[in-house]
Coordinates of N, CA and C in Angstrom, one line a residue:
X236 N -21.7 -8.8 4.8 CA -20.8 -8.2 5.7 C -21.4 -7.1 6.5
X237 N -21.1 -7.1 8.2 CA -22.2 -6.1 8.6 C -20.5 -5.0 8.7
X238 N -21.6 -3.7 8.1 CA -21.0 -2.3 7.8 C -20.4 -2.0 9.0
X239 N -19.0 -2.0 9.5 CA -18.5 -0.8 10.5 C -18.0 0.4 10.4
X240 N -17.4 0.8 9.2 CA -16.6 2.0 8.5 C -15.5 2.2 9.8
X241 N -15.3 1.0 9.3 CA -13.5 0.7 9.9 C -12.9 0.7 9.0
X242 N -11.3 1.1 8.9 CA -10.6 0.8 8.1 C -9.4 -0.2 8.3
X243 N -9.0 -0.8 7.8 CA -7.9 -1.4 7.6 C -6.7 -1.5 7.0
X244 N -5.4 -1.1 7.8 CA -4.5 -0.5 6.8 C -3.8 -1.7 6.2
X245 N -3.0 -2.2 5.2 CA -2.5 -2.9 4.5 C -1.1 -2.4 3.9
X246 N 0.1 -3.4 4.6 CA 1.1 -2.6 3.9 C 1.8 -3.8 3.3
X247 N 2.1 -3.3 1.8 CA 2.4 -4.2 0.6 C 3.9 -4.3 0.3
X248 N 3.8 -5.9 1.5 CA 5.3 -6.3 1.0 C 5.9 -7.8 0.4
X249 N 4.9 -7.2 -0.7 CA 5.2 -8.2 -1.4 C 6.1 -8.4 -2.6
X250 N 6.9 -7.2 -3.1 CA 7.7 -7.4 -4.1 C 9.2 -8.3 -4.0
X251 N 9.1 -8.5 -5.3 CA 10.1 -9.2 -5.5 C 12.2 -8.8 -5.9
X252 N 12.0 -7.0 -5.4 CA 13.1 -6.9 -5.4 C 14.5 -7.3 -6.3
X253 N 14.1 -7.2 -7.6 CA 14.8 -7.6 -7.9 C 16.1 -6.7 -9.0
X254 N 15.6 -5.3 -8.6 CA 16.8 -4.2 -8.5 C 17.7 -4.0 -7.4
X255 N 17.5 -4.9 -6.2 CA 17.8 -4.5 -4.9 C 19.1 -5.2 -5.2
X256 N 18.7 -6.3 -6.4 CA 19.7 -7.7 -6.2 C 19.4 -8.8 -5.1
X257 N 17.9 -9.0 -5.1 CA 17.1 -9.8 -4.6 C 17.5 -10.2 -3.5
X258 N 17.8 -9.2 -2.2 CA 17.3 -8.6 -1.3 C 16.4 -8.0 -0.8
X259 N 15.7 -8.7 0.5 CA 14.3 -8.2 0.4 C 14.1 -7.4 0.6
X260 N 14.1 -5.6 -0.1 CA 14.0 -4.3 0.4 C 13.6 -4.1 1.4
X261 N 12.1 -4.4 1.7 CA 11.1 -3.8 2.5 C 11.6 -4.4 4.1
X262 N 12.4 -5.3 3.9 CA 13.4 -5.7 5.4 C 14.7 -4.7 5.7
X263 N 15.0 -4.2 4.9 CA 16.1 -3.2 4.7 C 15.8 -1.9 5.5
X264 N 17.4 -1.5 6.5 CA 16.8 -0.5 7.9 C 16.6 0.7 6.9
X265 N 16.0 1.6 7.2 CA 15.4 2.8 7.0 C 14.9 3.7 8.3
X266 N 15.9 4.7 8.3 CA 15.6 5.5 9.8 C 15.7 5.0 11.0
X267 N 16.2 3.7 11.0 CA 16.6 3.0 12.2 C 15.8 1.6 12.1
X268 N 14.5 1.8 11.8 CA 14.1 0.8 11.1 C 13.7 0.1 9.9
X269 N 12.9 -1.4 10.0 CA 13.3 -1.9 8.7 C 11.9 -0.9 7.7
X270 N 12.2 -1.2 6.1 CA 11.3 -0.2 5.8 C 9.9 -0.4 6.0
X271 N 9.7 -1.8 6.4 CA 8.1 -2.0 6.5 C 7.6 -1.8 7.9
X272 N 8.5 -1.5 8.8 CA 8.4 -1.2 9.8 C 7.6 0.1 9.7
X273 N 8.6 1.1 9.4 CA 8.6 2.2 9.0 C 7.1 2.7 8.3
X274 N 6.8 2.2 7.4 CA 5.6 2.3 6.7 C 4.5 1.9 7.7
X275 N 4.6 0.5 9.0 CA 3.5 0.4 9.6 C 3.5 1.8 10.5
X276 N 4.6 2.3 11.1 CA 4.4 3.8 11.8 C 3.7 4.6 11.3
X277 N 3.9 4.6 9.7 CA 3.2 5.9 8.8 C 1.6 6.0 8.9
X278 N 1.7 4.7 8.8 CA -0.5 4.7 8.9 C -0.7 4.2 9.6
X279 N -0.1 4.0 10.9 CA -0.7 3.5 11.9 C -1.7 4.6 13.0
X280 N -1.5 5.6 12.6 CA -2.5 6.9 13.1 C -3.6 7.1 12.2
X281 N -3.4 6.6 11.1 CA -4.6 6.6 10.0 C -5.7 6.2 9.8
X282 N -5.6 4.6 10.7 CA -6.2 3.7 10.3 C -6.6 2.6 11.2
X283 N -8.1 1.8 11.7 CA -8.3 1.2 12.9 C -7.2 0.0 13.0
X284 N -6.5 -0.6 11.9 CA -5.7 -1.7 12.4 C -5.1 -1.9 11.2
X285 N -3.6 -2.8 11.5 CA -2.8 -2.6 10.4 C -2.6 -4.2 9.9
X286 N -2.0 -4.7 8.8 CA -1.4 -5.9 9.0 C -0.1 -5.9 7.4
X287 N 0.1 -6.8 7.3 CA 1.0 -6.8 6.5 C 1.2 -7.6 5.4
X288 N 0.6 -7.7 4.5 CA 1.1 -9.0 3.3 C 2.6 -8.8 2.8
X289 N 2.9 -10.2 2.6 CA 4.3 -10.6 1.9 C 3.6 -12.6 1.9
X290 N 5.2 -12.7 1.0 CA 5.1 -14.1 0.9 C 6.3 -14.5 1.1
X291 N 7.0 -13.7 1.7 CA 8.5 -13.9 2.6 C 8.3 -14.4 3.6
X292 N 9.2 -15.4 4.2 CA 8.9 -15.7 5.4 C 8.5 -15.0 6.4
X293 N 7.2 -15.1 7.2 CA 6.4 -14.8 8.0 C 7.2 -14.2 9.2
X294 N 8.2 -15.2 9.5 CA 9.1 -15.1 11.2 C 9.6 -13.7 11.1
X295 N 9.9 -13.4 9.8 CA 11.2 -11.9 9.6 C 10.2 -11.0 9.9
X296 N 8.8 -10.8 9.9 CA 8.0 -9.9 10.2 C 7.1 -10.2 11.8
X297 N 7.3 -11.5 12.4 CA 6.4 -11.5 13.9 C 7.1 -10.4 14.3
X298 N 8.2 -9.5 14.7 CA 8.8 -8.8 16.0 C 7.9 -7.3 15.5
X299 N 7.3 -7.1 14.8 CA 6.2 -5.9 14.3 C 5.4 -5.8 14.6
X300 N 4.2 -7.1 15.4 CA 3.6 -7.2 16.2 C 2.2 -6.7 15.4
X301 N 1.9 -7.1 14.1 CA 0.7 -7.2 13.3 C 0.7 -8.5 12.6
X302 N -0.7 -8.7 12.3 CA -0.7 -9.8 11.5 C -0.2 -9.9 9.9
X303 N 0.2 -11.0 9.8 CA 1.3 -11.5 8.6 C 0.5 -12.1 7.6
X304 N -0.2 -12.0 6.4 CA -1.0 -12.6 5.5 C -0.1 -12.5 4.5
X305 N 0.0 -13.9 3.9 CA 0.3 -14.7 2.4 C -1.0 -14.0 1.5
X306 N -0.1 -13.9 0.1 CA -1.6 -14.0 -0.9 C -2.0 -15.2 -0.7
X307 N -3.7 -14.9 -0.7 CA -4.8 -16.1 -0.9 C -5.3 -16.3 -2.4
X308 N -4.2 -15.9 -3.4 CA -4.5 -16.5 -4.6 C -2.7 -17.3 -5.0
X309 N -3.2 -18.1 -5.8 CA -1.2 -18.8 -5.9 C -0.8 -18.1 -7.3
X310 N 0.5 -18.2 -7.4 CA 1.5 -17.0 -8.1 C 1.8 -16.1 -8.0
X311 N 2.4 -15.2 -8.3 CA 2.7 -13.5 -8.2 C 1.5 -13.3 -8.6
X312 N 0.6 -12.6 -8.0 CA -0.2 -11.9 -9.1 C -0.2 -10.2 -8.7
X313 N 1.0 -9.9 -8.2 CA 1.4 -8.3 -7.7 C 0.2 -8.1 -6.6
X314 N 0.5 -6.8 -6.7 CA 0.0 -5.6 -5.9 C -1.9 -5.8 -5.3
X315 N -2.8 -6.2 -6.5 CA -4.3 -6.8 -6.2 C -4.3 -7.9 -5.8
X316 N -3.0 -8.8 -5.5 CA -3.5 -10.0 -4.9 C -3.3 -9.8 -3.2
X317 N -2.5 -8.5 -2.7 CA -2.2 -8.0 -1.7 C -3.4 -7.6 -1.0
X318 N -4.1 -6.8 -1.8 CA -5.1 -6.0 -1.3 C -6.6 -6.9 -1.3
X319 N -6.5 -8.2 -2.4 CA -7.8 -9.0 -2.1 C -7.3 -9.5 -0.8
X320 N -6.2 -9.9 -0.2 CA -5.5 -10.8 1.1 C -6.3 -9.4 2.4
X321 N -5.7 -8.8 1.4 CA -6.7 -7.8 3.1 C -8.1 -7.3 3.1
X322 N -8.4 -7.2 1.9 CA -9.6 -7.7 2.0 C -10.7 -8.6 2.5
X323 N -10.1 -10.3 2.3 CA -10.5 -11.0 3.2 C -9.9 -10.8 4.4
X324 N -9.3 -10.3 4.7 CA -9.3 -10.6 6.2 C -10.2 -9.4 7.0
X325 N -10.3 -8.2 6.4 CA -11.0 -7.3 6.8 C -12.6 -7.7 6.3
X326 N -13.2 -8.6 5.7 CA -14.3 -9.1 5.8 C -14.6 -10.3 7.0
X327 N -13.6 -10.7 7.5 CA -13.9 -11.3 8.6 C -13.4 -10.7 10.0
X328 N -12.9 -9.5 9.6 CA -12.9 -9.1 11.2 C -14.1 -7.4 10.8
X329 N -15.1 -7.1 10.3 CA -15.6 -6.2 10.0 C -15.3 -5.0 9.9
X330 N -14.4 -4.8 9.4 CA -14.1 -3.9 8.4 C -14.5 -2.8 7.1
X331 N -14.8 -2.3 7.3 CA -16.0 -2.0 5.4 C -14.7 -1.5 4.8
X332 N -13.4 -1.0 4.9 CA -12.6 -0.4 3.7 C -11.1 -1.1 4.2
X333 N -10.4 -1.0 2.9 CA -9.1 -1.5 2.9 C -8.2 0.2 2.0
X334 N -7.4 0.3 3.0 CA -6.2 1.4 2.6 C -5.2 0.7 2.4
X335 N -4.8 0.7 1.3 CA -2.9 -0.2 0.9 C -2.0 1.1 0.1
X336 N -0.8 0.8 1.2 CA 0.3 1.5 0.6 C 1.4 0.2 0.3
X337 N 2.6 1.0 -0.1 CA 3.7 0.2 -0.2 C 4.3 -0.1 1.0
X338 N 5.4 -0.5 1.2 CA 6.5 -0.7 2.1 C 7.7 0.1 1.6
X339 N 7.4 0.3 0.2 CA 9.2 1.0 -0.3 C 8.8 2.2 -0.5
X340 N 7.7 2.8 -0.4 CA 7.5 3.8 -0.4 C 7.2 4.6 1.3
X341 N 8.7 5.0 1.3 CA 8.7 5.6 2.8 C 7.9 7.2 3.6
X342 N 7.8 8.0 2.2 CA 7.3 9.5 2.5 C 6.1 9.5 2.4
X343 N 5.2 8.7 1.9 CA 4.0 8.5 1.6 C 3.2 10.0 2.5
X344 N 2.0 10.1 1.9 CA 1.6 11.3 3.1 C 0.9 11.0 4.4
X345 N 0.9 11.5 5.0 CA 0.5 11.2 6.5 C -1.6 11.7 6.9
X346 N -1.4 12.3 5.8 CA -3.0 12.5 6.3 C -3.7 11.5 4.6
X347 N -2.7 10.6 4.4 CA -3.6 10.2 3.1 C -4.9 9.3 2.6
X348 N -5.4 9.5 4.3 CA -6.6 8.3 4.6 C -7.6 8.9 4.8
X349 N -7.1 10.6 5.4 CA -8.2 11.5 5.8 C -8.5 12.5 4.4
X350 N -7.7 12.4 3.5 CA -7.9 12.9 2.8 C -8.7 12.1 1.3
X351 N -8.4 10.4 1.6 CA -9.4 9.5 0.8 C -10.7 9.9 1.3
X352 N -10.9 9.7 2.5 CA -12.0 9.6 3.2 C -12.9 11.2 2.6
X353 N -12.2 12.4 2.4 CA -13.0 13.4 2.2 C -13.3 13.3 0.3
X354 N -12.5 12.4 0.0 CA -13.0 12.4 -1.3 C -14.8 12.2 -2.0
X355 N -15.0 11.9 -1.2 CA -16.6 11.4 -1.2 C -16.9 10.1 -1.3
X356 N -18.1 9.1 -1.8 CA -18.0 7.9 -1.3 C -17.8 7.3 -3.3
X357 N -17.3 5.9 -3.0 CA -17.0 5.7 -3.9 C -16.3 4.4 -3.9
X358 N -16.5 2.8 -5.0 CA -15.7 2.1 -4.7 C -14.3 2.1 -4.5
X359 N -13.6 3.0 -4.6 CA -12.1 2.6 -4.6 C -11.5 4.6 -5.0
X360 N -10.6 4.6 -3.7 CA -10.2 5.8 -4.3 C -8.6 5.4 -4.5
X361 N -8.2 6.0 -5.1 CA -6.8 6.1 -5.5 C -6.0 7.2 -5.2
X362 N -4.4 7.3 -5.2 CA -3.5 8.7 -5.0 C -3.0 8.9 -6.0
X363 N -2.6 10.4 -6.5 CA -1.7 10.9 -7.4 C -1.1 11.8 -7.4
X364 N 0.1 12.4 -7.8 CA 0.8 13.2 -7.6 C 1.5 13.2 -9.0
X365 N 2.0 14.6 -9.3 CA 2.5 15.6 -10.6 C 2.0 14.6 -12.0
X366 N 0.7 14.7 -11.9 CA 0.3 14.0 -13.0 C 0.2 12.4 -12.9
X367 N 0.7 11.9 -12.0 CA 1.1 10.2 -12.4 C 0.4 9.5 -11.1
X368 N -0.8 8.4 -11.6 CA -1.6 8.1 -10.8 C -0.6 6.8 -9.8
X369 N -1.1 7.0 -8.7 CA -0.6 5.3 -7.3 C -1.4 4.4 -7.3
X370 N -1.5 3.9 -7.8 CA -2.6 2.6 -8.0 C -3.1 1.5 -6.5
X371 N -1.2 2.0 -6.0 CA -1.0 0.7 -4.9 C -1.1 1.6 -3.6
X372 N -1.6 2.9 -3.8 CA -1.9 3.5 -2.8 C -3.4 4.1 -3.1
X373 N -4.3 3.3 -2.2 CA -5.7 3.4 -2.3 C -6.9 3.0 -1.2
X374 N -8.0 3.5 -1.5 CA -8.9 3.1 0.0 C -9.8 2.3 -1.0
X375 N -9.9 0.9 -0.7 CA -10.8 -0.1 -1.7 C -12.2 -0.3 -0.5
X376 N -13.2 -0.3 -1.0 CA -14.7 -1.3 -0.5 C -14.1 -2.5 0.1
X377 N -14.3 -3.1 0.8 CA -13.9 -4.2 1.6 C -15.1 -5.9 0.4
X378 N -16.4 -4.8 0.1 CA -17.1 -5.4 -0.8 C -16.8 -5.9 -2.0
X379 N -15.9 -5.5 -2.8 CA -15.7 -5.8 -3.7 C -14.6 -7.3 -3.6
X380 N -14.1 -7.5 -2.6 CA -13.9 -8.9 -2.4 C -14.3 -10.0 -3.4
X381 N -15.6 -10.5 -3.4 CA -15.5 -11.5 -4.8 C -15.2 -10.9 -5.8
X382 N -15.6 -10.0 -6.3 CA -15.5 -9.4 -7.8 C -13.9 -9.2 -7.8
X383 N -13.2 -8.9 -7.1 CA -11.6 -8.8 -7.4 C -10.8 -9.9 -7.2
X384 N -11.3 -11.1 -6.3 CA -11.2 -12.3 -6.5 C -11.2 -13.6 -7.9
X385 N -12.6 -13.2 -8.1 CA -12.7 -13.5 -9.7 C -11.7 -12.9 -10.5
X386 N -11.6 -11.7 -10.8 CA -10.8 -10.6 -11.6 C -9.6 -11.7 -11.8
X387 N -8.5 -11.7 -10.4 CA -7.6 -12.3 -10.5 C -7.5 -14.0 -10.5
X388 N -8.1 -14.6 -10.4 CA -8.9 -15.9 -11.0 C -8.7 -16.4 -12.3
X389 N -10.2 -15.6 -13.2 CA -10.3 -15.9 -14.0 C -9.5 -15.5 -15.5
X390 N -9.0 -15.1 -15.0 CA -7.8 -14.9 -16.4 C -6.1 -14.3 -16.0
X391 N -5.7 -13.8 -16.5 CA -4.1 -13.6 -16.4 C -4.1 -12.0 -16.4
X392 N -5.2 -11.2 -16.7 CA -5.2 -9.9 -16.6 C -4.8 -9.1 -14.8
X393 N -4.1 -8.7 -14.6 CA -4.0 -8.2 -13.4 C -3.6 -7.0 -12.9
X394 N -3.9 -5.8 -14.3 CA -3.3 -4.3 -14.1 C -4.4 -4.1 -13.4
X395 N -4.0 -2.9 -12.1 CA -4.7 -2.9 -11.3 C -5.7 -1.3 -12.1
X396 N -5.7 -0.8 -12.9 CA -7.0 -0.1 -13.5 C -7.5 -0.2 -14.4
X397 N -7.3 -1.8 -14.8 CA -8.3 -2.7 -15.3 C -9.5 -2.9 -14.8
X398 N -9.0 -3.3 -13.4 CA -10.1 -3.7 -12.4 C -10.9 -2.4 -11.7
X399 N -9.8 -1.7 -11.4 CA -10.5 0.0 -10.9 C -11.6 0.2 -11.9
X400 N -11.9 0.3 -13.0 CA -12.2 1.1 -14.0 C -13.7 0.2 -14.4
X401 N -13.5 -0.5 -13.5 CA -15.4 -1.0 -13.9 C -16.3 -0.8 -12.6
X402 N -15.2 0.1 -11.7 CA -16.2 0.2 -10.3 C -16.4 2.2 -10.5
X403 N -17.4 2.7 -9.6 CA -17.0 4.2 -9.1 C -15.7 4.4 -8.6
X404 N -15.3 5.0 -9.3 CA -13.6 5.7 -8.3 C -13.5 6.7 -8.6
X405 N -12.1 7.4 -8.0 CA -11.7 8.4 -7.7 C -10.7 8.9 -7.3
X406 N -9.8 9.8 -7.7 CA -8.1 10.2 -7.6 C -8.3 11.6 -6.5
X407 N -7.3 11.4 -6.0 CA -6.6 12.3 -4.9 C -5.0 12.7 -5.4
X408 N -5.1 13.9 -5.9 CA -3.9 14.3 -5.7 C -3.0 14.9 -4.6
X409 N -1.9 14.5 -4.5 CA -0.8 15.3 -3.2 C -0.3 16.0 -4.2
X410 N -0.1 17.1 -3.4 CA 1.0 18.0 -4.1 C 2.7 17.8 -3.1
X411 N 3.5 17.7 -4.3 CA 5.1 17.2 -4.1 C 5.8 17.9 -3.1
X412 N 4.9 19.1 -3.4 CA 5.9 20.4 -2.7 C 5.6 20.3 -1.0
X413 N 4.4 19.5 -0.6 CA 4.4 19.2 0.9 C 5.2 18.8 1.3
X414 N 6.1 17.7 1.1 CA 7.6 17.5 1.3 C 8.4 17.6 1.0
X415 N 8.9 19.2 0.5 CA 10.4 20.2 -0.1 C 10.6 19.0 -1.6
X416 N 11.7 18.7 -1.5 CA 12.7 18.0 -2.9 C 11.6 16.7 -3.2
X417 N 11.1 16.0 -2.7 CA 11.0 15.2 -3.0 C 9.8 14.2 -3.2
X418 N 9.3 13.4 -4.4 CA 7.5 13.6 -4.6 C 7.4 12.3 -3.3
X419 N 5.9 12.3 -2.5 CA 5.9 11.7 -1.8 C 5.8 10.4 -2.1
X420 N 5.3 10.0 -3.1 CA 5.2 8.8 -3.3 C 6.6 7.9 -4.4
X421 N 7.6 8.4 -3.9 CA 9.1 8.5 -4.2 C 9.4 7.0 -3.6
X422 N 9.6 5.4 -4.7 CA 9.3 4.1 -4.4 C 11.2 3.6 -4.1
X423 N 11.6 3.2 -3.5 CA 12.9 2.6 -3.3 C 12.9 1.5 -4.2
X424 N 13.7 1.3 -5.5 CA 13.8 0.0 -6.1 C 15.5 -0.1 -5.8
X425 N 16.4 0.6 -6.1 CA 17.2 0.3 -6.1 C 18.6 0.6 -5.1
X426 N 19.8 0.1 -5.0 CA 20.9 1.2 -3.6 C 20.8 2.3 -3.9
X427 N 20.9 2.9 -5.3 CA 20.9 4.6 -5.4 C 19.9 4.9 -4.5
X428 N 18.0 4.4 -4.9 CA 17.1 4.7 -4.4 C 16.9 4.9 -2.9
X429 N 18.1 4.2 -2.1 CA 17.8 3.9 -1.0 C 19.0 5.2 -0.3
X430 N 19.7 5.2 -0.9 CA 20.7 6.2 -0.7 C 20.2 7.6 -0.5
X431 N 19.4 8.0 -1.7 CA 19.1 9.1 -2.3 C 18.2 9.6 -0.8
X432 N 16.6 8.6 -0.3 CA 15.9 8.6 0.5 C 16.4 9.0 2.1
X433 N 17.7 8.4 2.2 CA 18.3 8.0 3.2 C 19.3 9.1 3.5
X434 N 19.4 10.1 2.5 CA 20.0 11.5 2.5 C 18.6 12.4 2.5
X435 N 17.9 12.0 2.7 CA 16.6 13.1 1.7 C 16.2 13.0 4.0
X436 N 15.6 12.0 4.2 CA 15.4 11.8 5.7 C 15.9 12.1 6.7
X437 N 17.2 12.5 6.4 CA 18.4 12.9 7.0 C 18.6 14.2 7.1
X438 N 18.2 14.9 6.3 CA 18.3 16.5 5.9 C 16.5 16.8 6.5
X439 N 15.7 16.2 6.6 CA 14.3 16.4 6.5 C 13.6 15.3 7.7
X440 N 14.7 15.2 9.1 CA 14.5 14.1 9.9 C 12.8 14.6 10.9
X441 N 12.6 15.9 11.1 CA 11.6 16.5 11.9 C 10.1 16.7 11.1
X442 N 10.4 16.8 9.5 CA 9.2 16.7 8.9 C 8.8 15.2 8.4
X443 N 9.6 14.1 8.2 CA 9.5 13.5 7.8 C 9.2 11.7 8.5
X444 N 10.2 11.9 9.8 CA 9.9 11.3 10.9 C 9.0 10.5 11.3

């Protein structure tokens, strides 16, 4: 793969919602838009190009105007089968890093690519905040492509710091208090959760925006 130190953002909408009452959250409006919408605004200043995994129908996401990738492994295999899909594709459009956040996670932080990036070099950095590590918010090697491929392959193991934990990495913490009440990596599973957010963005529309 020839080296660009481009990044590629990835936003992970792949869950199965099934606190929502199997409604697809990440289609659900948020601030006027839907939440994955929303999440492609968040890093779209972050990052050289964005795209979107899910395995919901593709059509509900053309009007976003990024590309739409299915996992390229079959079954659920969560959250790393999201990020090997952007992986490959950021190995064929040259890319050397892949950044993946959620889609239900709306506050996420806004500098969290420039602040991977000053972490130093390293296969895979990770986010955390008040102690509790984000696994699905992270800047991966675009190289490690086969080896995470295999990973999810060859057996049924699929926590993703299983796989972290045999490469170099490295955690980044946010501190909560950058955005008053509420930790940023604050995940919508449920109506409360969406409520709660949806009052929190409301009172916090100018910083949060």
């Amino acid at each position: 793969m020839k080296q660009s130190h481009k990044t590629l953002g990835v936003v992970l909408a792949g869950g199965q919602s099934r606190r929502m009452g199997n409604v697809d959250k990440t289609l659900m409006s948020f601030n006027g838009v839907s939440l994955t919408q929303h999440a492609l605004n968040r890093i779209a200043s972050q990052v050289d190009q964005s795209v979107i995994n899910t395995n919901a129908d593709p059509t509900a996401f053309e009007e976003l105007g990024v590309p739409v990738l299915p996992d390229t492994v079959q079954g659920y295999a969560g959250p790393l089968a999201g990020i090997l899909t952007a992986m490959k594709y950021a190995h064929e459009n040259q890319f050397s890093m892949v950044a993946s956040v959620a889609a239900d996670t709306p506050f996420f932080p806004k500098d969290l690519v420039a602040r991977f990036l000053a972490a130093g070099t390293h296969d895979i950095i990770l986010a955390g905040s008040g102690g509790h590590r984000q696994p699905t918010f992270g800047l991966w090697s675009a190289a490690l492509m086969k080896e995470l491929e295999q990973f999810l392959t060859d057996g049924d193991e699929r926590k993703i710091m299983r796989f972290v934990q045999r490469y170099s990495w490295a955690s980044v913490e946010f501190d909560a208090q950058n955005l008053g009440e509420i930790d940023p990596f604050f995940n919508i599973n449920t109506p409360e959760d969406m409520e709660h957010a949806v009052n929190y963005m409301n009172k916090n529309e100018v910083a949060n925006a």
